[in-house]
Amino acid sequence: MGLAFTPNSAVLASCGTDELVRMWKSADGTALGTLARLPDIPMDLAFSPDGTRLAVASKDDTITLWAVK
Amino acid sequence: MGLAFTPNSAVLASCGTDELVRMWKSADGTALGTLARLPDIPMDLAFSPDGTRLAVASKDDTITLWAVK
Amino acid sequence: MGLAFTPNSAVLASCGTDELVRMWKSADGTALGTLARLPDIPMDLAFSPDGTRLAVASKDDTITLWAVK
Amino acid sequence: MGLAFTPNSAVLASCGTDELVRMWKSADGTALGTLARLPDIPMDLAFSPDGTRLAVASKDDTITLWAVK
């Protein structure tokens, strides 16, 4: 479980016990969509400092890495 | 449960098992007030890098987003 | 439980189930000393971005704030 | 359990319940290798802001510090 803003502050990513990673518009909280379901409960997530990657660590030790559009 | 400083280091935000988010003056620890009660125990919180937003993830997967004054 | 480097990368602070916050020299891992015992198990710690403050959140919802020398 | 990118965004480090710290290439998720086994389950990890050190806090309160190549 956790949350992280993109380096440019425009988007917030969150992950929860529903095993989904969600994206939100920082300006007004609009839901921007959901990334593919994770293999297990996400424990931590982080954007790369350059904002091009999002990584999520799941409870089963799987690491999932996305290229950020 | 967690804590985060604003990017300008002036304010510390903390959240705990009492389901409240509290703000503190970094310089001397003065309590600056409490944000509205959360729907469940907060698990993580973060300021946007530009310091304009504060986000909290609660145990029930709710994300709460504030505009920082 | 957690760890954080100072913004200038010179020092690492860590907190654990022994309710102590310890400081380490990043260059070679030398122990630099221990801050006063916390009221309960520390859950998270963070340096302010300007490096002048260290904050720790304990399990009993206490926030402890130090001026960093 | 946790993950962290290097300050230059090139590498992702992750730690999990298998007591290993793994390194991944951010660009395409290629596994870059595994650091020595930790004394207990890792709870948190962080790179120093200058990217020269990686620190891991284990459940037994051990702090492990690596010089990053």
PDB file of C-alpha atoms in Angstrom:
ATOM      1  CA  MET A   1       0.000   0.000   0.000  1.00  0.00           C
ATOM      2  CA  GLY A   2       1.348   3.396  -0.867  1.00  0.00           C
ATOM      3  CA  LEU A   3       1.243   6.458  -3.073  1.00  0.00           C
ATOM      4  CA  ALA A   4       3.617   8.571  -5.122  1.00  0.00           C
ATOM      5  CA  PHE A   5       3.425  11.705  -7.202  1.00  0.00           C
ATOM      6  CA  THR A   6       5.093  12.029 -10.573  1.00  0.00           C
ATOM      7  CA  PRO A   7       8.168  14.290 -10.448  1.00  0.00           C
ATOM      8  CA  ASN A   8       6.220  17.010 -12.298  1.00  0.00           C
ATOM      9  CA  SER A   9       3.444  16.791  -9.640  1.00  0.00           C
ATOM     10  CA  ALA A  10       0.724  16.352 -12.268  1.00  0.00           C
ATOM     11  CA  VAL A  11      -0.285  12.764 -11.431  1.00  0.00           C
ATOM     12  CA  LEU A  12      -0.686  10.724  -8.251  1.00  0.00           C
ATOM     13  CA  ALA A  13      -0.340   6.936  -8.354  1.00  0.00           C
ATOM     14  CA  SER A  14      -1.776   4.790  -5.573  1.00  0.00           C
ATOM     15  CA  CYS A  15      -1.911   1.098  -4.842  1.00  0.00           C
ATOM     16  CA  GLY A  16      -4.062  -0.749  -2.355  1.00  0.00           C
ATOM     17  CA  THR A  17      -5.347  -4.031  -1.057  1.00  0.00           C
ATOM     18  CA  ASP A  18      -7.565  -4.411  -4.137  1.00  0.00           C
ATOM     19  CA  GLU A  19      -4.330  -5.231  -6.050  1.00  0.00           C
ATOM     20  CA  LEU A  20      -4.816  -2.352  -8.455  1.00  0.00           C
ATOM     21  CA  VAL A  21      -2.629   0.647  -9.234  1.00  0.00           C
ATOM     22  CA  ARG A  22      -4.701   3.749  -9.865  1.00  0.00           C
ATOM     23  CA  MET A  23      -3.710   7.086 -11.379  1.00  0.00           C
ATOM     24  CA  TRP A  24      -5.259  10.418 -10.315  1.00  0.00           C
ATOM     25  CA  LYS A  25      -5.007  13.966 -11.605  1.00  0.00           C
ATOM     26  CA  SER A  26      -3.316  15.959  -8.817  1.00  0.00           C
ATOM     27  CA  ALA A  27      -5.076  19.203  -9.696  1.00  0.00           C
ATOM     28  CA  ASP A  28      -8.600  18.013  -8.910  1.00  0.00           C
ATOM     29  CA  GLY A  29      -8.502  14.329  -7.959  1.00  0.00           C
ATOM     30  CA  THR A  30     -10.028  13.095 -11.222  1.00  0.00           C
ATOM     31  CA  ALA A  31      -9.510   9.342 -11.718  1.00  0.00           C
ATOM     32  CA  LEU A  32      -7.248   8.794 -14.724  1.00  0.00           C
ATOM     33  CA  GLY A  33      -7.582   5.033 -14.879  1.00  0.00           C
ATOM     34  CA  THR A  34      -6.325   1.767 -13.538  1.00  0.00           C
ATOM     35  CA  LEU A  35      -3.219  -0.198 -14.493  1.00  0.00           C
ATOM     36  CA  ALA A  36      -3.390  -3.965 -14.934  1.00  0.00           C
ATOM     37  CA  ARG A  37      -4.178  -6.044 -11.854  1.00  0.00           C
ATOM     38  CA  LEU A  38      -1.114  -7.033  -9.811  1.00  0.00           C
ATOM     39  CA  PRO A  39      -0.196 -10.621  -8.879  1.00  0.00           C
ATOM     40  CA  ASP A  40      -0.563  -9.863  -5.157  1.00  0.00           C
ATOM     41  CA  ILE A  41      -1.173  -6.994  -2.728  1.00  0.00           C
ATOM     42  CA  PRO A  42       1.158  -4.073  -3.570  1.00  0.00           C
ATOM     43  CA  MET A  43       3.464  -3.055  -0.714  1.00  0.00           C
ATOM     44  CA  ASP A  44       5.346  -0.114  -2.190  1.00  0.00           C
ATOM     45  CA  LEU A  45       5.488   1.936  -5.366  1.00  0.00           C
ATOM     46  CA  ALA A  46       7.823   4.559  -6.778  1.00  0.00           C
ATOM     47  CA  PHE A  47       8.340   6.689  -9.851  1.00  0.00           C
ATOM     48  CA  SER A  48      11.822   6.969 -11.285  1.00  0.00           C
ATOM     49  CA  PRO A  49      13.250  10.466 -10.661  1.00  0.00           C
ATOM     50  CA  ASP A  50      13.056  11.209 -14.400  1.00  0.00           C
ATOM     51  CA  GLY A  51       9.348  10.312 -14.385  1.00  0.00           C
ATOM     52  CA  THR A  52       9.576   7.716 -17.144  1.00  0.00           C
ATOM     53  CA  ARG A  53       9.030   4.559 -15.054  1.00  0.00           C
ATOM     54  CA  LEU A  54       6.634   3.379 -12.338  1.00  0.00           C
ATOM     55  CA  ALA A  55       7.593   0.358 -10.230  1.00  0.00           C
ATOM     56  CA  VAL A  56       5.439  -1.625  -7.803  1.00  0.00           C
ATOM     57  CA  ALA A  57       6.567  -4.270  -5.318  1.00  0.00           C
ATOM     58  CA  SER A  58       3.924  -6.902  -4.526  1.00  0.00           C
ATOM     59  CA  LYS A  59       3.642  -9.056  -1.419  1.00  0.00           C
ATOM     60  CA  ASP A  60       4.751 -12.156  -3.363  1.00  0.00           C
ATOM     61  CA  ASP A  61       8.108 -10.391  -4.118  1.00  0.00           C
ATOM     62  CA  THR A  62       7.119  -9.667  -7.717  1.00  0.00           C
ATOM     63  CA  ILE A  63       8.336  -6.344  -9.103  1.00  0.00           C
ATOM     64  CA  THR A  64       6.219  -4.797 -11.846  1.00  0.00           C
ATOM     65  CA  LEU A  65       7.670  -2.017 -13.968  1.00  0.00           C
ATOM     66  CA  TRP A  66       5.731   0.259 -16.336  1.00  0.00           C
ATOM     67  CA  ALA A  67       6.855   2.820 -18.851  1.00  0.00           C
ATOM     68  CA  VAL A  68       4.943   5.998 -17.979  1.00  0.00           C
ATOM     69  CA  LYS A  69       3.181   7.618 -20.917  1.00  0.00           C
TER      70      LYS A  69
ATOM     71  CA  MET B   1       1.312   5.706   9.434  1.00  0.00           C
ATOM     72  CA  GLY B   2       3.900   8.067   8.137  1.00  0.00           C
ATOM     73  CA  LEU B   3       5.299  11.558   7.877  1.00  0.00           C
ATOM     74  CA  ALA B   4       6.460  13.956   5.209  1.00  0.00           C
ATOM     75  CA  PHE B   5       7.986  17.413   5.065  1.00  0.00           C
ATOM     76  CA  THR B   6       6.823  20.036   2.602  1.00  0.00           C
ATOM     77  CA  PRO B   7       9.380  20.617  -0.182  1.00  0.00           C
ATOM     78  CA  ASN B   8      10.316  23.979   1.399  1.00  0.00           C
ATOM     79  CA  SER B   9      10.970  22.178   4.750  1.00  0.00           C
ATOM     80  CA  ALA B  10       8.709  24.584   6.662  1.00  0.00           C
ATOM     81  CA  VAL B  11       5.964  22.120   7.606  1.00  0.00           C
ATOM     82  CA  LEU B  12       5.814  18.473   8.681  1.00  0.00           C
ATOM     83  CA  ALA B  13       2.671  16.421   8.084  1.00  0.00           C
ATOM     84  CA  SER B  14       2.036  13.236  10.048  1.00  0.00           C
ATOM     85  CA  CYS B  15      -0.694  10.646  10.123  1.00  0.00           C
ATOM     86  CA  GLY B  16      -1.371   7.989  12.728  1.00  0.00           C
ATOM     87  CA  THR B  17      -3.700   5.358  14.079  1.00  0.00           C
ATOM     88  CA  ASP B  18      -6.032   8.085  15.406  1.00  0.00           C
ATOM     89  CA  GLU B  19      -7.059   8.592  11.727  1.00  0.00           C
ATOM     90  CA  LEU B  20      -5.993  12.231  11.758  1.00  0.00           C
ATOM     91  CA  VAL B  21      -3.470  14.108   9.651  1.00  0.00           C
ATOM     92  CA  ARG B  22      -1.613  16.701  11.696  1.00  0.00           C
ATOM     93  CA  MET B  23       0.585  19.586  10.572  1.00  0.00           C
ATOM     94  CA  TRP B  24       3.603  20.826  12.543  1.00  0.00           C
ATOM     95  CA  LYS B  25       5.948  23.782  12.192  1.00  0.00           C
ATOM     96  CA  SER B  26       9.386  22.290  11.412  1.00  0.00           C
ATOM     97  CA  ALA B  27      11.293  25.112  13.103  1.00  0.00           C
ATOM     98  CA  ASP B  28      10.020  24.457  16.628  1.00  0.00           C
ATOM     99  CA  GLY B  29       7.452  21.648  16.534  1.00  0.00           C
ATOM    100  CA  THR B  30       4.444  23.915  17.087  1.00  0.00           C
ATOM    101  CA  ALA B  31       1.163  22.171  16.210  1.00  0.00           C
ATOM    102  CA  LEU B  32      -0.400  23.896  13.208  1.00  0.00           C
ATOM    103  CA  GLY B  33      -3.692  22.026  13.247  1.00  0.00           C
ATOM    104  CA  THR B  34      -5.474  18.902  12.165  1.00  0.00           C
ATOM    105  CA  LEU B  35      -6.992  18.047   8.807  1.00  0.00           C
ATOM    106  CA  ALA B  36     -10.427  16.393   8.610  1.00  0.00           C
ATOM    107  CA  ARG B  37     -10.723  12.874  10.042  1.00  0.00           C
ATOM    108  CA  LEU B  38      -9.889  10.105   7.549  1.00  0.00           C
ATOM    109  CA  PRO B  39     -12.227   7.194   6.680  1.00  0.00           C
ATOM    110  CA  ASP B  40      -9.737   4.652   8.032  1.00  0.00           C
ATOM    111  CA  ILE B  41      -6.214   4.353   9.433  1.00  0.00           C
ATOM    112  CA  PRO B  42      -3.762   6.215   7.157  1.00  0.00           C
ATOM    113  CA  MET B  43      -1.006   4.029   5.739  1.00  0.00           C
ATOM    114  CA  ASP B  44       1.062   6.494   3.727  1.00  0.00           C
ATOM    115  CA  LEU B  45       1.163  10.186   2.911  1.00  0.00           C
ATOM    116  CA  ALA B  46       3.074  12.346   0.458  1.00  0.00           C
ATOM    117  CA  PHE B  47       3.378  15.929  -0.692  1.00  0.00           C
ATOM    118  CA  SER B  48       3.542  16.630  -4.407  1.00  0.00           C
ATOM    119  CA  PRO B  49       7.052  17.779  -5.391  1.00  0.00           C
ATOM    120  CA  ASP B  50       5.713  21.281  -6.100  1.00  0.00           C
ATOM    121  CA  GLY B  51       4.250  21.426  -2.596  1.00  0.00           C
ATOM    122  CA  THR B  52       0.707  22.222  -3.701  1.00  0.00           C
ATOM    123  CA  ARG B  53      -0.959  18.900  -2.833  1.00  0.00           C
ATOM    124  CA  LEU B  54      -1.009  16.470   0.091  1.00  0.00           C
ATOM    125  CA  ALA B  55      -2.254  12.909  -0.492  1.00  0.00           C
ATOM    126  CA  VAL B  56      -3.069  10.240   2.087  1.00  0.00           C
ATOM    127  CA  ALA B  57      -3.785   6.553   1.475  1.00  0.00           C
ATOM    128  CA  SER B  58      -6.082   4.948   4.060  1.00  0.00           C
ATOM    129  CA  LYS B  59      -6.330   1.285   4.991  1.00  0.00           C
ATOM    130  CA  ASP B  60      -9.704   0.961   3.207  1.00  0.00           C
ATOM    131  CA  ASP B  61      -7.966   1.934  -0.107  1.00  0.00           C
ATOM    132  CA  THR B  62      -9.420   5.457  -0.031  1.00  0.00           C
ATOM    133  CA  ILE B  63      -7.110   8.190  -1.339  1.00  0.00           C
ATOM    134  CA  THR B  64      -7.658  11.668   0.093  1.00  0.00           C
ATOM    135  CA  LEU B  65      -6.146  14.649  -1.675  1.00  0.00           C
ATOM    136  CA  TRP B  66      -5.839  18.186  -0.263  1.00  0.00           C
ATOM    137  CA  ALA B  67      -4.788  21.436  -1.848  1.00  0.00           C
ATOM    138  CA  VAL B  68      -2.050  22.798   0.423  1.00  0.00           C
ATOM    139  CA  LYS B  69      -2.555  26.407   1.462  1.00  0.00           C
TER     140      LYS B  69
ATOM    141  CA  MET C   1      11.157   0.975  11.046  1.00  0.00           C
ATOM    142  CA  GLY C   2      12.962   2.817   8.350  1.00  0.00           C
ATOM    143  CA  LEU C   3      16.001   4.676   7.144  1.00  0.00           C
ATOM    144  CA  ALA C   4      16.856   7.955   5.482  1.00  0.00           C
ATOM    145  CA  PHE C   5      19.964   9.684   4.204  1.00  0.00           C
ATOM    146  CA  THR C   6      20.655  13.353   4.848  1.00  0.00           C
ATOM    147  CA  PRO C   7      20.195  15.479   1.705  1.00  0.00           C
ATOM    148  CA  ASN C   8      23.992  15.857   1.437  1.00  0.00           C
ATOM    149  CA  SER C   9      24.357  12.017   1.556  1.00  0.00           C
ATOM    150  CA  ALA C  10      26.908  12.173   4.383  1.00  0.00           C
ATOM    151  CA  VAL C  11      24.809  10.558   7.110  1.00  0.00           C
ATOM    152  CA  LEU C  12      22.291   7.704   7.300  1.00  0.00           C
ATOM    153  CA  ALA C  13      19.663   7.649  10.046  1.00  0.00           C
ATOM    154  CA  SER C  14      17.898   4.419  10.945  1.00  0.00           C
ATOM    155  CA  CYS C  15      15.243   3.429  13.444  1.00  0.00           C
ATOM    156  CA  GLY C  16      14.229  -0.020  14.595  1.00  0.00           C
ATOM    157  CA  THR C  17      12.271  -2.141  17.015  1.00  0.00           C
ATOM    158  CA  ASP C  18      14.799  -1.311  19.779  1.00  0.00           C
ATOM    159  CA  GLU C  19      13.122   2.163  19.855  1.00  0.00           C
ATOM    160  CA  LEU C  20      16.398   3.925  19.078  1.00  0.00           C
ATOM    161  CA  VAL C  21      17.356   6.227  16.217  1.00  0.00           C
ATOM    162  CA  ARG C  22      20.927   5.645  15.125  1.00  0.00           C
ATOM    163  CA  MET C  23      23.176   7.736  12.903  1.00  0.00           C
ATOM    164  CA  TRP C  24      25.809   6.252  10.578  1.00  0.00           C
ATOM    165  CA  LYS C  25      28.552   7.730   8.410  1.00  0.00           C
ATOM    166  CA  SER C  26      27.583   6.911   4.806  1.00  0.00           C
ATOM    167  CA  ALA C  27      31.161   6.728   3.585  1.00  0.00           C
ATOM    168  CA  ASP C  28      32.189   3.713   5.675  1.00  0.00           C
ATOM    169  CA  GLY C  29      29.290   2.738   7.965  1.00  0.00           C
ATOM    170  CA  THR C  30      30.896   4.075  11.145  1.00  0.00           C
ATOM    171  CA  ALA C  31      28.354   4.425  13.970  1.00  0.00           C
ATOM    172  CA  LEU C  32      27.954   8.119  14.810  1.00  0.00           C
ATOM    173  CA  GLY C  33      25.776   7.655  17.870  1.00  0.00           C
ATOM    174  CA  THR C  34      22.260   7.152  19.098  1.00  0.00           C
ATOM    175  CA  LEU C  35      19.514   9.713  19.667  1.00  0.00           C
ATOM    176  CA  ALA C  36      17.374   9.578  22.814  1.00  0.00           C
ATOM    177  CA  ARG C  37      15.116   6.547  23.239  1.00  0.00           C
ATOM    178  CA  LEU C  38      11.697   6.917  21.612  1.00  0.00           C
ATOM    179  CA  PRO C  39       8.375   6.461  23.471  1.00  0.00           C
ATOM    180  CA  ASP C  40       7.406   3.506  21.246  1.00  0.00           C
ATOM    181  CA  ILE C  41       8.570   1.562  18.166  1.00  0.00           C
ATOM    182  CA  PRO C  42       9.413   3.983  15.334  1.00  0.00           C
ATOM    183  CA  MET C  43       7.394   3.459  12.174  1.00  0.00           C
ATOM    184  CA  ASP C  44       8.825   6.065   9.827  1.00  0.00           C
ATOM    185  CA  LEU C  45      11.493   8.745   9.762  1.00  0.00           C
ATOM    186  CA  ALA C  46      12.408  11.579   7.418  1.00  0.00           C
ATOM    187  CA  PHE C  47      14.868  14.415   7.063  1.00  0.00           C
ATOM    188  CA  SER C  48      13.560  17.794   5.987  1.00  0.00           C
ATOM    189  CA  PRO C  49      14.689  18.604   2.424  1.00  0.00           C
ATOM    190  CA  ASP C  50      16.978  21.354   3.756  1.00  0.00           C
ATOM    191  CA  GLY C  51      18.638  18.832   6.084  1.00  0.00           C
ATOM    192  CA  THR C  52      18.034  20.815   9.281  1.00  0.00           C
ATOM    193  CA  ARG C  53      15.380  18.595  10.880  1.00  0.00           C
ATOM    194  CA  LEU C  54      14.856  14.867  11.520  1.00  0.00           C
ATOM    195  CA  ALA C  55      11.363  13.615  12.347  1.00  0.00           C
ATOM    196  CA  VAL C  56      10.291  10.206  13.624  1.00  0.00           C
ATOM    197  CA  ALA C  57       6.759   8.824  13.932  1.00  0.00           C
ATOM    198  CA  SER C  58       6.312   6.248  16.708  1.00  0.00           C
ATOM    199  CA  LYS C  59       3.688   3.538  16.959  1.00  0.00           C
ATOM    200  CA  ASP C  60       1.852   5.428  19.719  1.00  0.00           C
ATOM    201  CA  ASP C  61       1.291   8.338  17.248  1.00  0.00           C
ATOM    202  CA  THR C  62       3.976  10.480  18.903  1.00  0.00           C
ATOM    203  CA  ILE C  63       6.038  12.625  16.512  1.00  0.00           C
ATOM    204  CA  THR C  64       9.565  13.456  17.623  1.00  0.00           C
ATOM    205  CA  LEU C  65      11.433  16.267  15.900  1.00  0.00           C
ATOM    206  CA  TRP C  66      15.154  16.978  16.200  1.00  0.00           C
ATOM    207  CA  ALA C  67      17.272  19.864  14.999  1.00  0.00           C
ATOM    208  CA  VAL C  68      20.123  18.255  13.040  1.00  0.00           C
ATOM    209  CA  LYS C  69      23.581  19.467  14.053  1.00  0.00           C
TER     210      LYS C  69
ATOM    211  CA  MET D   1       9.910  -4.764   1.626  1.00  0.00           C
ATOM    212  CA  GLY D   2      10.396  -1.860  -0.696  1.00  0.00           C
ATOM    213  CA  LEU D   3      11.945  -0.432  -3.818  1.00  0.00           C
ATOM    214  CA  ALA D   4      13.985   2.566  -4.846  1.00  0.00           C
ATOM    215  CA  PHE D   5      15.389   3.986  -8.063  1.00  0.00           C
ATOM    216  CA  THR D   6      18.906   5.336  -8.323  1.00  0.00           C
ATOM    217  CA  PRO D   7      18.974   9.147  -8.552  1.00  0.00           C
ATOM    218  CA  ASN D   8      19.889   8.892 -12.243  1.00  0.00           C
ATOM    219  CA  SER D   9      16.822   6.629 -12.822  1.00  0.00           C
ATOM    220  CA  ALA D  10      18.902   3.944 -14.538  1.00  0.00           C
ATOM    221  CA  VAL D  11      18.552   1.213 -11.928  1.00  0.00           C
ATOM    222  CA  LEU D  12      15.774  -0.049  -9.636  1.00  0.00           C
ATOM    223  CA  ALA D  13      16.634  -1.830  -6.394  1.00  0.00           C
ATOM    224  CA  SER D  14      14.061  -4.024  -4.663  1.00  0.00           C
ATOM    225  CA  CYS D  15      14.001  -6.112  -1.527  1.00  0.00           C
ATOM    226  CA  GLY D  16      11.533  -8.762  -0.479  1.00  0.00           C
ATOM    227  CA  THR D  17      10.631 -11.544   1.881  1.00  0.00           C
ATOM    228  CA  ASP D  18      13.231 -13.811   0.235  1.00  0.00           C
ATOM    229  CA  GLU D  19      15.852 -11.670   2.080  1.00  0.00           C
ATOM    230  CA  LEU D  20      17.547 -10.652  -1.144  1.00  0.00           C
ATOM    231  CA  VAL D  21      18.181  -7.239  -2.662  1.00  0.00           C
ATOM    232  CA  ARG D  22      17.820  -7.320  -6.430  1.00  0.00           C
ATOM    233  CA  MET D  23      18.859  -4.753  -9.033  1.00  0.00           C
ATOM    234  CA  TRP D  24      16.938  -4.161 -12.277  1.00  0.00           C
ATOM    235  CA  LYS D  25      17.594  -2.082 -15.382  1.00  0.00           C
ATOM    236  CA  SER D  26      14.868   0.592 -15.428  1.00  0.00           C
ATOM    237  CA  ALA D  27      14.788   0.831 -19.210  1.00  0.00           C
ATOM    238  CA  ASP D  28      13.544  -2.705 -19.848  1.00  0.00           C
ATOM    239  CA  GLY D  29      13.330  -4.574 -16.534  1.00  0.00           C
ATOM    240  CA  THR D  30      16.393  -6.747 -17.167  1.00  0.00           C
ATOM    241  CA  ALA D  31      17.657  -8.387 -13.966  1.00  0.00           C
ATOM    242  CA  LEU D  32      21.096  -7.000 -13.121  1.00  0.00           C
ATOM    243  CA  GLY D  33      21.859  -9.335 -10.248  1.00  0.00           C
ATOM    244  CA  THR D  34      21.402  -9.992  -6.585  1.00  0.00           C
ATOM    245  CA  LEU D  35      23.291  -8.554  -3.624  1.00  0.00           C
ATOM    246  CA  ALA D  36      24.376 -10.790  -0.762  1.00  0.00           C
ATOM    247  CA  ARG D  37      21.637 -12.380   1.345  1.00  0.00           C
ATOM    248  CA  LEU D  38      20.442 -10.218   4.246  1.00  0.00           C
ATOM    249  CA  PRO D  39      20.372 -11.372   7.902  1.00  0.00           C
ATOM    250  CA  ASP D  40      16.571 -11.010   8.047  1.00  0.00           C
ATOM    251  CA  ILE D  41      13.592  -9.794   6.005  1.00  0.00           C
ATOM    252  CA  PRO D  42      14.327  -6.308   4.606  1.00  0.00           C
ATOM    253  CA  MET D  43      11.847  -3.651   5.701  1.00  0.00           C
ATOM    254  CA  ASP D  44      13.086  -0.559   3.898  1.00  0.00           C
ATOM    255  CA  LEU D  45      15.815   0.480   1.479  1.00  0.00           C
ATOM    256  CA  ALA D  46      17.154   3.775   0.167  1.00  0.00           C
ATOM    257  CA  PHE D  47      19.821   5.173  -2.107  1.00  0.00           C
ATOM    258  CA  SER D  48      21.832   8.146  -0.903  1.00  0.00           C
ATOM    259  CA  PRO D  49      20.874  11.279  -2.865  1.00  0.00           C
ATOM    260  CA  ASP D  50      24.302  11.285  -4.546  1.00  0.00           C
ATOM    261  CA  GLY D  51      23.728   7.700  -5.707  1.00  0.00           C
ATOM    262  CA  THR D  52      26.911   6.284  -4.180  1.00  0.00           C
ATOM    263  CA  ARG D  53      25.361   4.239  -1.349  1.00  0.00           C
ATOM    264  CA  LEU D  54      22.486   1.773  -0.917  1.00  0.00           C
ATOM    265  CA  ALA D  55      21.184   1.064   2.587  1.00  0.00           C
ATOM    266  CA  VAL D  56      18.795  -1.662   3.721  1.00  0.00           C
ATOM    267  CA  ALA D  57      17.110  -2.015   7.105  1.00  0.00           C
ATOM    268  CA  SER D  58      16.311  -5.615   8.094  1.00  0.00           C
ATOM    269  CA  LYS D  59      13.658  -6.816  10.521  1.00  0.00           C
ATOM    270  CA  ASP D  60      16.313  -7.715  13.129  1.00  0.00           C
ATOM    271  CA  ASP D  61      17.357  -3.999  13.213  1.00  0.00           C
ATOM    272  CA  THR D  62      20.514  -4.667  11.176  1.00  0.00           C
ATOM    273  CA  ILE D  63      21.476  -1.910   8.741  1.00  0.00           C
ATOM    274  CA  THR D  64      23.418  -3.017   5.680  1.00  0.00           C
ATOM    275  CA  LEU D  65      25.253  -0.422   3.604  1.00  0.00           C
ATOM    276  CA  TRP D  66      26.723  -0.946   0.132  1.00  0.00           C
ATOM    277  CA  ALA D  67      28.924   1.229  -2.017  1.00  0.00           C
ATOM    278  CA  VAL D  68      27.132   1.436  -5.378  1.00  0.00           C
ATOM    279  CA  LYS D  69      29.315   0.664  -8.371  1.00  0.00           C
TER     280      LYS D  69
END
